[in-house]
PDB file of C-alpha atoms in Angstrom:
ATOM      1  CA  UNK A   1     -10.800 -80.473 -50.697  1.00  0.00           C
ATOM      2  CA  UNK A   2     -11.733 -76.884 -51.473  1.00  0.00           C
ATOM      3  CA  UNK A   3     -10.291 -74.502 -54.023  1.00  0.00           C
ATOM      4  CA  UNK A   4      -9.200 -70.975 -53.010  1.00  0.00           C
ATOM      5  CA  UNK A   5      -7.693 -68.927 -55.866  1.00  0.00           C
ATOM      6  CA  UNK A   6      -6.681 -72.162 -57.566  1.00  0.00           C
ATOM      7  CA  UNK A   7      -5.025 -73.546 -54.397  1.00  0.00           C
ATOM      8  CA  UNK A   8      -6.353 -76.844 -53.076  1.00  0.00           C
ATOM      9  CA  UNK A   9      -6.795 -76.977 -49.297  1.00  0.00           C
ATOM     10  CA  UNK A  10      -8.221 -79.660 -47.028  1.00  0.00           C
ATOM     11  CA  UNK A  11     -10.711 -79.575 -44.190  1.00  0.00           C
ATOM     12  CA  UNK A  12      -9.574 -80.783 -40.818  1.00  0.00           C
ATOM     13  CA  UNK A  13      -9.723 -80.222 -37.104  1.00  0.00           C
ATOM     14  CA  UNK A  14      -6.622 -78.058 -37.299  1.00  0.00           C
ATOM     15  CA  UNK A  15      -6.719 -75.090 -39.593  1.00  0.00           C
ATOM     16  CA  UNK A  16      -4.371 -75.301 -42.525  1.00  0.00           C
ATOM     17  CA  UNK A  17      -2.285 -72.244 -43.326  1.00  0.00           C
ATOM     18  CA  UNK A  18      -2.441 -70.970 -46.888  1.00  0.00           C
ATOM     19  CA  UNK A  19       0.292 -68.515 -47.879  1.00  0.00           C
ATOM     20  CA  UNK A  20      -0.378 -66.357 -50.931  1.00  0.00           C
ATOM     21  CA  UNK A  21       2.459 -64.145 -52.129  1.00  0.00           C
ATOM     22  CA  UNK A  22       1.574 -60.745 -53.549  1.00  0.00           C
ATOM     23  CA  UNK A  23       4.169 -59.192 -55.871  1.00  0.00           C
ATOM     24  CA  UNK A  24       2.976 -55.863 -57.259  1.00  0.00           C
ATOM     25  CA  UNK A  25       4.989 -53.379 -59.322  1.00  0.00           C
ATOM     26  CA  UNK A  26       5.937 -50.999 -56.509  1.00  0.00           C
ATOM     27  CA  UNK A  27       5.036 -50.063 -52.967  1.00  0.00           C
ATOM     28  CA  UNK A  28       5.081 -46.393 -53.951  1.00  0.00           C
ATOM     29  CA  UNK A  29       2.088 -46.738 -56.283  1.00  0.00           C
ATOM     30  CA  UNK A  30      -1.276 -46.114 -54.523  1.00  0.00           C
ATOM     31  CA  UNK A  31      -2.945 -48.585 -56.905  1.00  0.00           C
ATOM     32  CA  UNK A  32      -0.958 -51.424 -55.380  1.00  0.00           C
ATOM     33  CA  UNK A  33      -1.402 -50.214 -51.815  1.00  0.00           C
ATOM     34  CA  UNK A  34      -5.133 -50.546 -52.510  1.00  0.00           C
ATOM     35  CA  UNK A  35      -4.581 -54.022 -53.975  1.00  0.00           C
ATOM     36  CA  UNK A  36      -2.685 -55.075 -50.838  1.00  0.00           C
ATOM     37  CA  UNK A  37      -5.469 -53.787 -48.597  1.00  0.00           C
ATOM     38  CA  UNK A  38      -8.025 -55.652 -50.689  1.00  0.00           C
ATOM     39  CA  UNK A  39      -6.021 -58.873 -50.530  1.00  0.00           C
ATOM     40  CA  UNK A  40      -5.814 -58.679 -46.740  1.00  0.00           C
ATOM     41  CA  UNK A  41      -9.554 -57.996 -46.487  1.00  0.00           C
ATOM     42  CA  UNK A  42     -10.285 -60.991 -48.721  1.00  0.00           C
ATOM     43  CA  UNK A  43      -7.980 -63.190 -46.638  1.00  0.00           C
ATOM     44  CA  UNK A  44      -9.924 -62.287 -43.483  1.00  0.00           C
ATOM     45  CA  UNK A  45     -13.191 -63.103 -45.240  1.00  0.00           C
ATOM     46  CA  UNK A  46     -12.182 -66.321 -46.995  1.00  0.00           C
ATOM     47  CA  UNK A  47     -10.190 -67.847 -44.147  1.00  0.00           C
ATOM     48  CA  UNK A  48     -13.155 -68.455 -41.811  1.00  0.00           C
ATOM     49  CA  UNK A  49     -15.357 -69.341 -44.774  1.00  0.00           C
ATOM     50  CA  UNK A  50     -13.115 -72.259 -45.742  1.00  0.00           C
ATOM     51  CA  UNK A  51     -11.714 -73.076 -42.321  1.00  0.00           C
ATOM     52  CA  UNK A  52      -8.122 -72.072 -43.098  1.00  0.00           C
ATOM     53  CA  UNK A  53      -5.701 -69.341 -42.099  1.00  0.00           C
ATOM     54  CA  UNK A  54      -4.836 -67.229 -45.137  1.00  0.00           C
ATOM     55  CA  UNK A  55      -1.626 -65.188 -44.982  1.00  0.00           C
ATOM     56  CA  UNK A  56      -0.800 -62.535 -47.580  1.00  0.00           C
ATOM     57  CA  UNK A  57       2.983 -62.333 -47.983  1.00  0.00           C
ATOM     58  CA  UNK A  58       3.627 -58.867 -49.487  1.00  0.00           C
ATOM     59  CA  UNK A  59       6.887 -59.083 -51.445  1.00  0.00           C
ATOM     60  CA  UNK A  60       6.639 -55.955 -53.594  1.00  0.00           C
ATOM     61  CA  UNK A  61       9.787 -53.895 -54.294  1.00  0.00           C
ATOM     62  CA  UNK A  62       9.800 -50.300 -52.989  1.00  0.00           C
ATOM     63  CA  UNK A  63      10.057 -49.004 -56.561  1.00  0.00           C
ATOM     64  CA  UNK A  64       9.665 -50.673 -59.924  1.00  0.00           C
ATOM     65  CA  UNK A  65      12.311 -53.334 -60.436  1.00  0.00           C
ATOM     66  CA  UNK A  66      11.480 -56.376 -62.565  1.00  0.00           C
ATOM     67  CA  UNK A  67      14.557 -58.286 -61.412  1.00  0.00           C
ATOM     68  CA  UNK A  68      13.563 -57.880 -57.769  1.00  0.00           C
ATOM     69  CA  UNK A  69      10.073 -59.073 -58.695  1.00  0.00           C
ATOM     70  CA  UNK A  70      11.557 -62.184 -60.315  1.00  0.00           C
ATOM     71  CA  UNK A  71      13.665 -62.872 -57.233  1.00  0.00           C
ATOM     72  CA  UNK A  72      10.648 -62.434 -54.960  1.00  0.00           C
ATOM     73  CA  UNK A  73       8.535 -64.833 -57.041  1.00  0.00           C
ATOM     74  CA  UNK A  74      11.138 -67.584 -56.860  1.00  0.00           C
ATOM     75  CA  UNK A  75      11.806 -67.003 -53.151  1.00  0.00           C
ATOM     76  CA  UNK A  76       8.092 -67.232 -52.385  1.00  0.00           C
ATOM     77  CA  UNK A  77       7.837 -70.510 -54.263  1.00  0.00           C
ATOM     78  CA  UNK A  78      10.917 -71.961 -52.562  1.00  0.00           C
ATOM     79  CA  UNK A  79       9.470 -70.845 -49.224  1.00  0.00           C
ATOM     80  CA  UNK A  80       6.345 -72.896 -49.823  1.00  0.00           C
ATOM     81  CA  UNK A  81       3.798 -70.276 -50.903  1.00  0.00           C
ATOM     82  CA  UNK A  82       0.843 -72.164 -52.309  1.00  0.00           C
ATOM     83  CA  UNK A  83      -0.231 -69.224 -54.461  1.00  0.00           C
ATOM     84  CA  UNK A  84       1.448 -66.143 -55.942  1.00  0.00           C
ATOM     85  CA  UNK A  85      -0.206 -63.122 -57.579  1.00  0.00           C
ATOM     86  CA  UNK A  86       2.046 -60.830 -59.602  1.00  0.00           C
ATOM     87  CA  UNK A  87       1.677 -57.624 -61.612  1.00  0.00           C
ATOM     88  CA  UNK A  88       4.610 -57.750 -64.023  1.00  0.00           C
ATOM     89  CA  UNK A  89       6.813 -54.718 -64.496  1.00  0.00           C
ATOM     90  CA  UNK A  90       8.475 -56.565 -67.392  1.00  0.00           C
ATOM     91  CA  UNK A  91       6.939 -59.797 -68.677  1.00  0.00           C
ATOM     92  CA  UNK A  92      10.205 -61.037 -70.212  1.00  0.00           C
ATOM     93  CA  UNK A  93      12.045 -60.719 -66.894  1.00  0.00           C
ATOM     94  CA  UNK A  94       9.263 -62.237 -64.782  1.00  0.00           C
ATOM     95  CA  UNK A  95       8.381 -65.168 -67.064  1.00  0.00           C
ATOM     96  CA  UNK A  96      11.296 -67.491 -66.154  1.00  0.00           C
ATOM     97  CA  UNK A  97      10.656 -66.898 -62.440  1.00  0.00           C
ATOM     98  CA  UNK A  98       6.933 -67.592 -62.872  1.00  0.00           C
ATOM     99  CA  UNK A  99       7.699 -70.816 -64.731  1.00  0.00           C
ATOM    100  CA  UNK A 100      10.147 -71.878 -62.015  1.00  0.00           C
ATOM    101  CA  UNK A 101       7.567 -71.151 -59.310  1.00  0.00           C
ATOM    102  CA  UNK A 102       5.018 -73.320 -61.108  1.00  0.00           C
ATOM    103  CA  UNK A 103       7.568 -76.125 -61.381  1.00  0.00           C
ATOM    104  CA  UNK A 104       8.149 -75.810 -57.628  1.00  0.00           C
ATOM    105  CA  UNK A 105       4.430 -76.300 -56.986  1.00  0.00           C
ATOM    106  CA  UNK A 106       3.021 -72.792 -56.579  1.00  0.00           C
ATOM    107  CA  UNK A 107      -0.089 -71.672 -58.410  1.00  0.00           C
ATOM    108  CA  UNK A 108       0.711 -68.341 -60.097  1.00  0.00           C
ATOM    109  CA  UNK A 109      -1.703 -65.819 -61.526  1.00  0.00           C
ATOM    110  CA  UNK A 110      -1.059 -62.382 -63.000  1.00  0.00           C
ATOM    111  CA  UNK A 111      -3.134 -59.328 -62.220  1.00  0.00           C
ATOM    112  CA  UNK A 112      -3.065 -55.822 -63.703  1.00  0.00           C
ATOM    113  CA  UNK A 113      -0.062 -56.586 -65.961  1.00  0.00           C
ATOM    114  CA  UNK A 114       0.294 -59.997 -67.586  1.00  0.00           C
ATOM    115  CA  UNK A 115       3.062 -62.399 -68.578  1.00  0.00           C
ATOM    116  CA  UNK A 116       1.075 -64.158 -71.317  1.00  0.00           C
ATOM    117  CA  UNK A 117       3.847 -66.542 -72.429  1.00  0.00           C
ATOM    118  CA  UNK A 118       4.473 -67.834 -68.922  1.00  0.00           C
ATOM    119  CA  UNK A 119       2.971 -70.877 -67.206  1.00  0.00           C
ATOM    120  CA  UNK A 120       0.754 -68.691 -65.008  1.00  0.00           C
ATOM    121  CA  UNK A 121      -2.727 -70.094 -64.345  1.00  0.00           C
ATOM    122  CA  UNK A 122      -4.613 -67.009 -65.524  1.00  0.00           C
ATOM    123  CA  UNK A 123      -4.645 -63.237 -65.884  1.00  0.00           C
ATOM    124  CA  UNK A 124      -7.158 -60.983 -64.129  1.00  0.00           C
ATOM    125  CA  UNK A 125      -7.230 -57.360 -65.175  1.00  0.00           C
ATOM    126  CA  UNK A 126      -8.275 -54.684 -67.589  1.00  0.00           C
ATOM    127  CA  UNK A 127      -8.783 -55.194 -71.318  1.00  0.00           C
ATOM    128  CA  UNK A 128      -5.949 -52.757 -71.926  1.00  0.00           C
ATOM    129  CA  UNK A 129      -6.422 -52.157 -75.656  1.00  0.00           C
ATOM    130  CA  UNK A 130     -10.078 -51.267 -75.045  1.00  0.00           C
ATOM    131  CA  UNK A 131      -9.008 -49.061 -72.142  1.00  0.00           C
ATOM    132  CA  UNK A 132      -6.661 -47.115 -74.423  1.00  0.00           C
ATOM    133  CA  UNK A 133      -9.362 -46.732 -77.047  1.00  0.00           C
ATOM    134  CA  UNK A 134     -11.841 -45.372 -74.511  1.00  0.00           C
ATOM    135  CA  UNK A 135      -9.310 -42.896 -73.104  1.00  0.00           C
ATOM    136  CA  UNK A 136      -8.609 -41.625 -76.634  1.00  0.00           C
ATOM    137  CA  UNK A 137     -12.300 -41.397 -77.550  1.00  0.00           C
ATOM    138  CA  UNK A 138     -13.033 -39.306 -74.460  1.00  0.00           C
ATOM    139  CA  UNK A 139      -9.989 -37.101 -75.069  1.00  0.00           C
ATOM    140  CA  UNK A 140     -11.121 -36.490 -78.645  1.00  0.00           C
ATOM    141  CA  UNK A 141     -14.525 -35.417 -77.368  1.00  0.00           C
ATOM    142  CA  UNK A 142     -13.168 -32.812 -74.952  1.00  0.00           C
ATOM    143  CA  UNK A 143     -10.659 -31.579 -77.568  1.00  0.00           C
ATOM    144  CA  UNK A 144     -13.533 -31.032 -80.017  1.00  0.00           C
ATOM    145  CA  UNK A 145     -11.875 -33.580 -82.309  1.00  0.00           C
ATOM    146  CA  UNK A 146      -8.889 -31.422 -83.270  1.00  0.00           C
ATOM    147  CA  UNK A 147      -5.450 -30.383 -82.010  1.00  0.00           C
ATOM    148  CA  UNK A 148      -2.105 -31.786 -80.886  1.00  0.00           C
ATOM    149  CA  UNK A 149      -1.874 -34.365 -78.141  1.00  0.00           C
ATOM    150  CA  UNK A 150       0.649 -36.418 -76.181  1.00  0.00           C
ATOM    151  CA  UNK A 151       0.528 -39.695 -74.261  1.00  0.00           C
ATOM    152  CA  UNK A 152       1.668 -40.163 -70.659  1.00  0.00           C
ATOM    153  CA  UNK A 153       2.621 -43.816 -70.701  1.00  0.00           C
ATOM    154  CA  UNK A 154       4.286 -44.877 -67.436  1.00  0.00           C
ATOM    155  CA  UNK A 155       6.786 -47.732 -67.565  1.00  0.00           C
ATOM    156  CA  UNK A 156       7.852 -48.511 -71.132  1.00  0.00           C
ATOM    157  CA  UNK A 157       8.268 -52.240 -70.393  1.00  0.00           C
ATOM    158  CA  UNK A 158       4.855 -52.693 -68.717  1.00  0.00           C
ATOM    159  CA  UNK A 159       2.774 -55.090 -70.890  1.00  0.00           C
ATOM    160  CA  UNK A 160      -0.499 -53.480 -69.796  1.00  0.00           C
ATOM    161  CA  UNK A 161       0.714 -49.982 -70.661  1.00  0.00           C
ATOM    162  CA  UNK A 162       2.087 -51.073 -74.024  1.00  0.00           C
ATOM    163  CA  UNK A 163      -1.379 -52.337 -74.925  1.00  0.00           C
ATOM    164  CA  UNK A 164      -3.047 -49.148 -73.706  1.00  0.00           C
ATOM    165  CA  UNK A 165      -0.755 -47.086 -75.940  1.00  0.00           C
ATOM    166  CA  UNK A 166      -1.694 -49.436 -78.771  1.00  0.00           C
ATOM    167  CA  UNK A 167      -5.377 -48.783 -78.066  1.00  0.00           C
ATOM    168  CA  UNK A 168      -4.866 -45.006 -78.094  1.00  0.00           C
ATOM    169  CA  UNK A 169      -3.102 -45.199 -81.455  1.00  0.00           C
ATOM    170  CA  UNK A 170      -5.804 -47.412 -82.946  1.00  0.00           C
ATOM    171  CA  UNK A 171      -8.576 -45.048 -81.855  1.00  0.00           C
ATOM    172  CA  UNK A 172      -6.627 -42.050 -83.182  1.00  0.00           C
ATOM    173  CA  UNK A 173      -7.287 -43.358 -86.696  1.00  0.00           C
ATOM    174  CA  UNK A 174     -10.927 -42.352 -86.156  1.00  0.00           C
ATOM    175  CA  UNK A 175      -9.903 -38.756 -85.384  1.00  0.00           C
ATOM    176  CA  UNK A 176      -7.786 -37.502 -88.319  1.00  0.00           C
ATOM    177  CA  UNK A 177      -7.748 -33.901 -87.085  1.00  0.00           C
ATOM    178  CA  UNK A 178      -5.983 -34.886 -83.857  1.00  0.00           C
ATOM    179  CA  UNK A 179      -2.230 -35.322 -84.245  1.00  0.00           C
ATOM    180  CA  UNK A 180       0.196 -37.024 -81.891  1.00  0.00           C
ATOM    181  CA  UNK A 181       3.184 -34.826 -81.144  1.00  0.00           C
ATOM    182  CA  UNK A 182       6.321 -36.300 -82.818  1.00  0.00           C
ATOM    183  CA  UNK A 183       8.004 -38.421 -80.137  1.00  0.00           C
ATOM    184  CA  UNK A 184       4.938 -37.561 -78.072  1.00  0.00           C
ATOM    185  CA  UNK A 185       4.822 -40.702 -75.939  1.00  0.00           C
ATOM    186  CA  UNK A 186       6.346 -39.879 -72.567  1.00  0.00           C
ATOM    187  CA  UNK A 187       7.481 -42.740 -70.313  1.00  0.00           C
ATOM    188  CA  UNK A 188       8.359 -42.423 -66.635  1.00  0.00           C
ATOM    189  CA  UNK A 189       8.677 -44.410 -63.394  1.00  0.00           C
ATOM    190  CA  UNK A 190       5.186 -45.092 -62.082  1.00  0.00           C
ATOM    191  CA  UNK A 191       5.134 -42.703 -59.145  1.00  0.00           C
ATOM    192  CA  UNK A 192       3.065 -39.496 -58.879  1.00  0.00           C
ATOM    193  CA  UNK A 193       6.071 -37.194 -58.637  1.00  0.00           C
ATOM    194  CA  UNK A 194       7.748 -38.581 -61.758  1.00  0.00           C
ATOM    195  CA  UNK A 195       4.475 -38.522 -63.692  1.00  0.00           C
ATOM    196  CA  UNK A 196       3.912 -34.885 -62.783  1.00  0.00           C
ATOM    197  CA  UNK A 197       7.483 -34.000 -63.689  1.00  0.00           C
ATOM    198  CA  UNK A 198       7.159 -35.700 -67.083  1.00  0.00           C
ATOM    199  CA  UNK A 199       3.999 -33.732 -67.890  1.00  0.00           C
ATOM    200  CA  UNK A 200       5.394 -30.400 -66.718  1.00  0.00           C
ATOM    201  CA  UNK A 201       8.657 -30.830 -68.615  1.00  0.00           C
ATOM    202  CA  UNK A 202       6.943 -31.898 -71.824  1.00  0.00           C
ATOM    203  CA  UNK A 203       4.346 -29.139 -71.626  1.00  0.00           C
ATOM    204  CA  UNK A 204       7.027 -26.493 -71.088  1.00  0.00           C
ATOM    205  CA  UNK A 205       9.105 -27.807 -73.976  1.00  0.00           C
ATOM    206  CA  UNK A 206       6.094 -28.295 -76.264  1.00  0.00           C
ATOM    207  CA  UNK A 207       3.445 -25.648 -75.472  1.00  0.00           C
ATOM    208  CA  UNK A 208       1.548 -26.790 -78.564  1.00  0.00           C
ATOM    209  CA  UNK A 209       0.297 -29.841 -76.645  1.00  0.00           C
ATOM    210  CA  UNK A 210      -3.448 -29.313 -76.160  1.00  0.00           C
ATOM    211  CA  UNK A 211      -4.451 -32.672 -74.701  1.00  0.00           C
ATOM    212  CA  UNK A 212      -3.013 -35.632 -72.815  1.00  0.00           C
ATOM    213  CA  UNK A 213      -3.997 -39.298 -72.968  1.00  0.00           C
ATOM    214  CA  UNK A 214      -2.955 -40.416 -69.491  1.00  0.00           C
ATOM    215  CA  UNK A 215      -3.085 -44.174 -69.771  1.00  0.00           C
TER     216      UNK A 215
END
């Protein structure tokens, strides 16, 4: 047997079909469109390499919706998907569905945004606290280490974004002359239009903002 993304498959005269479900946060986010394209490219490469047909079953909601993600995860598992990769909009909502999928026999991994208390096999993604620290360090440099700043933080329930905000705040301790605007963390649906609107509205309301940590 061979192992593809934690899924055991067997050699044989007839190609075995391996179905891997892909559940990202939203179809409207270009990051996840790129992830889908990459998954399909990898499927084309790995299939012939291991003598199997790899199908990527894209079950991502049009916009962020953790409940729809949970439903998709369980449906994929009940439909026989051998593997499922998920970027969690809300870890608490997705965890029971991930655990159920594992019980049903699917191998589940998280990417981009984790569900660390679930039974997922592993997490593959950014060290988000370090990411937040690096964003803040670079912002401090271009602000000449002084002024008022705000944080553009995306989805408030996203585990990866929560950790990036944490990293920004930790690094801020090294820059005492930079102050975070009171209530200066701005959350929004993760789509370009909403992000732009959040920045424009905040900047108009608070012209004292001199820098943004866009995590």
